[in-house]
Amino acid sequence: MKKLYLILMAALMCVGVGYSAQKKVAFLYVEGYGAGKNSWTGDLASGYTPTADPVYNALAATFDVTALPQADGTEADYEALRKYDCVVLSEAMSGAKTMSNGLVKLVGTVPVVGMKAFNYTSGRWGWAAPSNPSTKTSAIVVETAFKDHALFKGLDANPDGSFTLYDETATLSSNRIQGFAESAIISGAPIETDKLYAKASGSDYICVHEIANAGDYKYVLVSMSSDHAPAINANGQKIIVNAVNYVTNSDPGPEKNLSIAYLYDSSYSGYCGIDNDPIANNTKLAEQDLVTIDVKNFTNPSDSLFQDTLAALQNYDLLVISEALSSGQQFAIACKDLINRVPMLNFKSFIYKKKCWSEGAGANPSDKAANNGGVPFITVPADFREDALFNEIEFESDSIITLFVNYDTATVKKNLVQAYTLNAGSMFEKDDVLAQTSFKEKSFNVIHRHGTKNMYMLISLSSDAMFLEEESNLSESCLQLINNAVDILAKTKAKVTPCAIPTIKTVNGDQVTDVILACATADASIYYTLDGSEPTEASTLYTDTFQITTDSTVVNAIAYKQGFDASAVTSAIIRVYKKPAVPAISIAKEEGKSTVTITAEAGATIYYNFMGSDAVEQSAVYSAPVEITRPMTISAFAYVGAVISDLVSEAVEVQGVDPTTLRENEFARFDANETDWWWETKDGNSKVAYYISKSTALSMYASIDTIIDPQTGDTTYNKHLRDLMVWHPQNDSTGTIDNGWVIFSMGQLIQWENTTPAAVVGKAGDAAYNCDKPEDLLYPATKGHITFQSRYSGEGYNAGILSTQKFQGPFDIVTCVGNNNSDGSAISLALAVSEDGENWVELDTMGVSYYKRFWTTHRTAYNENKEVYIRAMQGGGGTKIAVYDIILFNNKPTAIERTVASDVIATEYFDLRGMRLNAPATGVTIVKYIHADGQTTAEKVIVR
């Protein structure tokens, strides 16, 4: 035990401690990632699987690892992942996908080890511009300052000091060590330049680094490609194991003693003295580097020793506050500011009272201990009996733990277990209560803990009777409880970081702007000023949205939270705009079309749509007159500085077009819904179904006979087509389940994908499935699509969608199609009709969106009075055209007598001219109901 007077200045050094225990680790990857790569052999020929990855196997041999395959198109379950001790992000995942892009949300909220540098790309995590070194190196070079870092512990070094992570005898050409240049770090990224630990050999690409200031937990990147995972050697396996140990603090190096500060007051009435104090002498505290600090004379907060000591306490591994000090003791009161800045174990509940910490109050369960004696036991709720705080402690009657040896009320008339109450709004109000006690059927709270980083815990024990008859009066269970608390708290030691910088969001109205402040640090308090001054905790506390009515007002905001440093100040100039005037719509009519011109006040941006919407995402920017060839309603609004005008709508008629003959009655539909078209097929999963295979197209020919003329030597070929492959809804090969459509192929690959088209117009570069133009939203694409993939080399397109029933013409066909290839790809869809199902007449060939993932609609007219089948196939260009819907319209809305109930899945409204409405209008409205089986019913309603 060391006294304050000898080692106060030495306390300025922070001393850590290591703990070893099997950790629960989540291992994230995409099953089959990179299938077909030439560099993969053996078990990895069909793509990544964790059991063929030496890194995964090394982790599984060391930790309790759960392999969690992820789907590219769905975000990971972050809340479930945060329950693990560590999350490892395999390199075997596609970049620029919903899943991998979203994983950045884990950083700082759970210990994370990443292996994929390319997640950092702009548009993904936005941290850096990663790359592959020009020479595919297998080795890393550690910066001199970090050669003894725990990440590299136990690795075998090369003569030049580098570490080889792949077996260099495996000569396959494949990516290995990856990374990014320091100059390629994107401004504002959380990458800490003082924690760039290693580079790829022969390059300046950072391949190992740490982020410690992005939240409560560490993040480490060890950038190792999975392109030839089986070649990862013992070093490559060890460094990832080390990284998991490091971010979880389970093996940071040789175990060291804890540095612990213990506060007490030697003048406290009834105190047994530090030399007899069983907490200081009979627990784990005595085995560590314990500094005991007598605060008897620390009464003046302005005294330099007072302040120096208070500052030095943050550098300890643990701060312990004895019950043997007055709740009004000035130094003890000042320690409130250290909560969650250093791990803290407090035994003094009465310090919670008003004018001390002001969080509540202390309580003695026994109303008159001097007469009745104190209460010696605690009761642990069932939910916490397996908590680490109660490890190696035997419960009495399943829930009771006695903390004192002698508690005979005839002789020990002193307080024993004490308790606490909390004020409404206390920082501890939401903490779990880990133990209680009771007296005369009244319950009292005894133990709680607060925070996860630099954790705080209260165990409310009186010092009055902890030393009796010249020996400790604390039971073995009590001593073990304290030891457990020390272990738990010390593991939470972490660097104090600033709060996240607040964000300032504005919502503009007419001559008023709403200001919304937020902070990514949970439960942080935000303070702001409006006069240009620097905000402090004395400034206005943000509680809810506030309004600004003076243009160019400066908002400055700062965030504070107990256990964190203050954030940097963020500022914004708040603009206040006047609501723009309603745009003017003028219509020029001519035979076959009407031209709509829209004008607005100077400086305004005009948006228009056909949905009666004032939402920017459902509209397009007006730049030139709009030509309309079918009667419909156009809507427009003006936009100035994020303030929109009122909406204006005009019905547009077209000369020469008879509204009564417009084909707006939907009478049949193909849509790629999950119920009909997804099932578990070869290589399929919950997000995709492959009808033939994942990557290998078949030849459309079952066999080819080679015939050589014996006279001339000429060679001819007799080709035999393979049988047509047909897929019915739900893969019912008998066709007994028939919704009127099938998918077919003679070898071209087809897949179903679980996608959700967005009702958003023209946002190029989004990862979402947006539409091209406002007109598309009149017939929005439904969930899921069929993609026509690659065909056998040298052969034509031979896959498509086919109706199994004839439809009576005339009718219009509206197709919802998209581009699943890349921006700028030229792809088209061909529509054809047939009276007999054998002889086909091409009806239309239509191009799809320029942008990847975008979808668009086309209308094609079939004007003959015949019954025909319909076929849709890829018409030209590259692969990956996506078909969402094929919808048939005629002009005969009729009520249908239904013998089988079918749910209504959509309702549409039209006026008597056939023009689409957003809702029933005054007068007569035609209401059309679309049922799940593709049929429709209609009725006329009168709105008065």
PDB file of C-alpha atoms in Angstrom, residues 258-396:
ATOM      1  CA  LEU A 258      -3.778  -2.165 -11.475  1.00  0.00           C
ATOM      2  CA  SER A 259      -3.129   1.376 -10.370  1.00  0.00           C
ATOM      3  CA  ILE A 260      -5.883   2.126  -7.856  1.00  0.00           C
ATOM      4  CA  ALA A 261      -6.587   5.268  -5.874  1.00  0.00           C
ATOM      5  CA  TYR A 262      -8.515   4.815  -2.610  1.00  0.00           C
ATOM      6  CA  LEU A 263     -10.074   7.908  -1.000  1.00  0.00           C
ATOM      7  CA  TYR A 264     -10.887   8.029   2.698  1.00  0.00           C
ATOM      8  CA  ASP A 265     -11.033  10.527   5.553  1.00  0.00           C
ATOM      9  CA  SER A 266      -8.976   9.577   8.613  1.00  0.00           C
ATOM     10  CA  SER A 267     -11.060  11.901  10.786  1.00  0.00           C
ATOM     11  CA  TYR A 268     -14.390  10.282   9.840  1.00  0.00           C
ATOM     12  CA  SER A 269     -16.319   9.334  12.990  1.00  0.00           C
ATOM     13  CA  GLY A 270     -16.075   5.632  13.826  1.00  0.00           C
ATOM     14  CA  TYR A 271     -13.643   4.853  11.014  1.00  0.00           C
ATOM     15  CA  CYS A 272     -11.320   1.974  11.833  1.00  0.00           C
ATOM     16  CA  GLY A 273      -8.338   3.627  10.125  1.00  0.00           C
ATOM     17  CA  ILE A 274      -6.665   2.823   6.822  1.00  0.00           C
ATOM     18  CA  ASP A 275      -4.414   0.147   8.361  1.00  0.00           C
ATOM     19  CA  ASN A 276      -7.475  -1.780   9.560  1.00  0.00           C
ATOM     20  CA  ASP A 277      -9.791  -1.011   6.624  1.00  0.00           C
ATOM     21  CA  PRO A 278     -10.792  -4.458   5.240  1.00  0.00           C
ATOM     22  CA  ILE A 279     -11.605  -3.024   1.794  1.00  0.00           C
ATOM     23  CA  ALA A 280      -8.075  -1.646   1.456  1.00  0.00           C
ATOM     24  CA  ASN A 281      -6.364  -4.606   3.133  1.00  0.00           C
ATOM     25  CA  ASN A 282      -8.444  -7.768   2.577  1.00  0.00           C
ATOM     26  CA  THR A 283      -9.562  -7.452  -1.047  1.00  0.00           C
ATOM     27  CA  LYS A 284      -7.851  -7.441  -4.443  1.00  0.00           C
ATOM     28  CA  LEU A 285      -7.004  -3.786  -3.836  1.00  0.00           C
ATOM     29  CA  ALA A 286      -4.188  -4.835  -1.533  1.00  0.00           C
ATOM     30  CA  GLU A 287      -2.618  -6.962  -4.309  1.00  0.00           C
ATOM     31  CA  GLN A 288      -2.429  -4.061  -6.760  1.00  0.00           C
ATOM     32  CA  ASP A 289      -0.569  -0.754  -6.925  1.00  0.00           C
ATOM     33  CA  LEU A 290      -2.825   0.869  -4.361  1.00  0.00           C
ATOM     34  CA  VAL A 291      -2.506   4.534  -3.473  1.00  0.00           C
ATOM     35  CA  THR A 292      -4.467   5.580  -0.376  1.00  0.00           C
ATOM     36  CA  ILE A 293      -5.402   9.245  -0.244  1.00  0.00           C
ATOM     37  CA  ASP A 294      -6.514  10.844   3.003  1.00  0.00           C
ATOM     38  CA  VAL A 295      -8.775  13.714   1.945  1.00  0.00           C
ATOM     39  CA  LYS A 296      -9.158  15.105   5.479  1.00  0.00           C
ATOM     40  CA  ASN A 297      -7.386  18.330   4.572  1.00  0.00           C
ATOM     41  CA  PHE A 298      -8.635  18.589   0.967  1.00  0.00           C
ATOM     42  CA  THR A 299     -11.276  21.178   1.717  1.00  0.00           C
ATOM     43  CA  ASN A 300     -10.379  24.103  -0.553  1.00  0.00           C
ATOM     44  CA  PRO A 301     -11.186  23.509  -4.247  1.00  0.00           C
ATOM     45  CA  SER A 302      -8.957  26.433  -5.262  1.00  0.00           C
ATOM     46  CA  ASP A 303      -5.909  24.855  -3.615  1.00  0.00           C
ATOM     47  CA  SER A 304      -3.320  23.584  -6.102  1.00  0.00           C
ATOM     48  CA  LEU A 305      -2.860  20.227  -4.353  1.00  0.00           C
ATOM     49  CA  PHE A 306      -6.634  19.737  -4.406  1.00  0.00           C
ATOM     50  CA  GLN A 307      -6.762  20.352  -8.173  1.00  0.00           C
ATOM     51  CA  ASP A 308      -3.580  18.468  -9.011  1.00  0.00           C
ATOM     52  CA  THR A 309      -4.779  15.414  -7.134  1.00  0.00           C
ATOM     53  CA  LEU A 310      -8.208  15.584  -8.744  1.00  0.00           C
ATOM     54  CA  ALA A 311      -6.620  15.742 -12.199  1.00  0.00           C
ATOM     55  CA  ALA A 312      -4.245  12.869 -11.438  1.00  0.00           C
ATOM     56  CA  LEU A 313      -7.109  10.554 -10.468  1.00  0.00           C
ATOM     57  CA  GLN A 314      -8.186  10.241 -14.119  1.00  0.00           C
ATOM     58  CA  ASN A 315      -4.961   8.407 -14.901  1.00  0.00           C
ATOM     59  CA  TYR A 316      -5.633   5.518 -12.536  1.00  0.00           C
ATOM     60  CA  ASP A 317      -7.121   2.208 -13.599  1.00  0.00           C
ATOM     61  CA  LEU A 318      -9.682   2.521 -10.827  1.00  0.00           C
ATOM     62  CA  LEU A 319     -10.850   5.125  -8.323  1.00  0.00           C
ATOM     63  CA  VAL A 320     -12.434   3.821  -5.101  1.00  0.00           C
ATOM     64  CA  ILE A 321     -14.405   6.096  -2.785  1.00  0.00           C
ATOM     65  CA  SER A 322     -14.680   4.776   0.765  1.00  0.00           C
ATOM     66  CA  GLU A 323     -17.839   5.237   2.786  1.00  0.00           C
ATOM     67  CA  ALA A 324     -15.553   6.642   5.485  1.00  0.00           C
ATOM     68  CA  LEU A 325     -15.815  10.252   4.498  1.00  0.00           C
ATOM     69  CA  SER A 326     -18.401  12.927   4.966  1.00  0.00           C
ATOM     70  CA  SER A 327     -20.942  13.237   2.162  1.00  0.00           C
ATOM     71  CA  GLY A 328     -20.294  16.965   2.229  1.00  0.00           C
ATOM     72  CA  GLN A 329     -16.538  16.573   1.926  1.00  0.00           C
ATOM     73  CA  GLN A 330     -15.421  18.974  -0.833  1.00  0.00           C
ATOM     74  CA  PHE A 331     -12.984  16.648  -2.544  1.00  0.00           C
ATOM     75  CA  ALA A 332     -15.533  13.821  -2.632  1.00  0.00           C
ATOM     76  CA  ILE A 333     -18.077  16.213  -4.128  1.00  0.00           C
ATOM     77  CA  ALA A 334     -15.583  17.233  -6.823  1.00  0.00           C
ATOM     78  CA  CYS A 335     -15.148  13.580  -7.791  1.00  0.00           C
ATOM     79  CA  LYS A 336     -18.595  13.642  -9.413  1.00  0.00           C
ATOM     80  CA  ASP A 337     -16.934  15.200 -12.458  1.00  0.00           C
ATOM     81  CA  LEU A 338     -14.802  12.045 -12.778  1.00  0.00           C
ATOM     82  CA  ILE A 339     -17.773   9.708 -13.283  1.00  0.00           C
ATOM     83  CA  ASN A 340     -17.189   7.795 -16.560  1.00  0.00           C
ATOM     84  CA  ARG A 341     -13.831   9.513 -16.985  1.00  0.00           C
ATOM     85  CA  VAL A 342     -12.110   6.885 -14.837  1.00  0.00           C
ATOM     86  CA  PRO A 343     -13.557   3.556 -13.615  1.00  0.00           C
ATOM     87  CA  MET A 344     -15.060   4.307 -10.213  1.00  0.00           C
ATOM     88  CA  LEU A 345     -16.272   2.149  -7.306  1.00  0.00           C
ATOM     89  CA  ASN A 346     -18.219   4.151  -4.741  1.00  0.00           C
ATOM     90  CA  PHE A 347     -19.351   2.859  -1.348  1.00  0.00           C
ATOM     91  CA  LYS A 348     -20.919   6.166  -0.197  1.00  0.00           C
ATOM     92  CA  SER A 349     -24.613   6.452  -1.154  1.00  0.00           C
ATOM     93  CA  PHE A 350     -25.197   9.549   1.011  1.00  0.00           C
ATOM     94  CA  ILE A 351     -23.065  11.566  -1.395  1.00  0.00           C
ATOM     95  CA  TYR A 352     -26.106  11.465  -3.710  1.00  0.00           C
ATOM     96  CA  LYS A 353     -27.941  13.978  -1.538  1.00  0.00           C
ATOM     97  CA  LYS A 354     -28.744  17.585  -2.323  1.00  0.00           C
ATOM     98  CA  LYS A 355     -25.812  20.027  -2.401  1.00  0.00           C
ATOM     99  CA  CYS A 356     -23.416  17.103  -2.823  1.00  0.00           C
ATOM    100  CA  TRP A 357     -23.870  15.195  -6.066  1.00  0.00           C
ATOM    101  CA  SER A 358     -27.574  16.120  -6.048  1.00  0.00           C
ATOM    102  CA  GLU A 359     -28.636  12.879  -7.706  1.00  0.00           C
ATOM    103  CA  GLY A 360     -30.955  11.681  -4.960  1.00  0.00           C
ATOM    104  CA  ALA A 361     -30.239  10.660  -1.372  1.00  0.00           C
ATOM    105  CA  GLY A 362     -28.669   7.975   0.776  1.00  0.00           C
ATOM    106  CA  ALA A 363     -30.765   5.783   3.025  1.00  0.00           C
ATOM    107  CA  ASN A 364     -30.328   3.460   5.984  1.00  0.00           C
ATOM    108  CA  PRO A 365     -32.783   0.536   5.704  1.00  0.00           C
ATOM    109  CA  SER A 366     -32.920   0.147   9.478  1.00  0.00           C
ATOM    110  CA  ASP A 367     -34.746   3.204  10.808  1.00  0.00           C
ATOM    111  CA  LYS A 368     -32.786   3.203  14.098  1.00  0.00           C
ATOM    112  CA  ALA A 369     -29.655   1.125  13.779  1.00  0.00           C
ATOM    113  CA  ALA A 370     -28.449   2.339  17.187  1.00  0.00           C
ATOM    114  CA  ASN A 371     -31.430   0.469  18.655  1.00  0.00           C
ATOM    115  CA  ASN A 372     -32.261  -2.229  16.103  1.00  0.00           C
ATOM    116  CA  GLY A 373     -28.933  -2.913  14.412  1.00  0.00           C
ATOM    117  CA  GLY A 374     -28.380  -2.740  10.686  1.00  0.00           C
ATOM    118  CA  VAL A 375     -29.425  -4.908   7.748  1.00  0.00           C
ATOM    119  CA  PRO A 376     -26.591  -7.306   6.717  1.00  0.00           C
ATOM    120  CA  PHE A 377     -27.877  -8.831   3.467  1.00  0.00           C
ATOM    121  CA  ILE A 378     -28.694  -7.975  -0.123  1.00  0.00           C
ATOM    122  CA  THR A 379     -31.184  -9.611  -2.471  1.00  0.00           C
ATOM    123  CA  VAL A 380     -30.297 -10.076  -6.134  1.00  0.00           C
ATOM    124  CA  PRO A 381     -33.129  -9.994  -8.698  1.00  0.00           C
ATOM    125  CA  ALA A 382     -33.431 -13.127 -10.833  1.00  0.00           C
ATOM    126  CA  ASP A 383     -32.331 -11.298 -13.993  1.00  0.00           C
ATOM    127  CA  PHE A 384     -28.891 -10.554 -12.484  1.00  0.00           C
ATOM    128  CA  ARG A 385     -27.993 -13.719 -10.592  1.00  0.00           C
ATOM    129  CA  GLU A 386     -25.772 -14.835 -13.475  1.00  0.00           C
ATOM    130  CA  ASP A 387     -24.106 -11.417 -13.719  1.00  0.00           C
ATOM    131  CA  ALA A 388     -20.310 -11.396 -13.439  1.00  0.00           C
ATOM    132  CA  LEU A 389     -20.623  -9.213 -10.328  1.00  0.00           C
ATOM    133  CA  PHE A 390     -21.828 -12.295  -8.439  1.00  0.00           C
ATOM    134  CA  ASN A 391     -19.323 -14.820  -9.794  1.00  0.00           C
ATOM    135  CA  GLU A 392     -18.097 -17.404  -7.261  1.00  0.00           C
ATOM    136  CA  ILE A 393     -20.623 -16.249  -4.662  1.00  0.00           C
ATOM    137  CA  GLU A 394     -23.100 -18.739  -3.255  1.00  0.00           C
ATOM    138  CA  PHE A 395     -26.605 -17.418  -2.798  1.00  0.00           C
ATOM    139  CA  GLU A 396     -28.667 -18.134   0.251  1.00  0.00           C
TER     140      GLU A 396
END
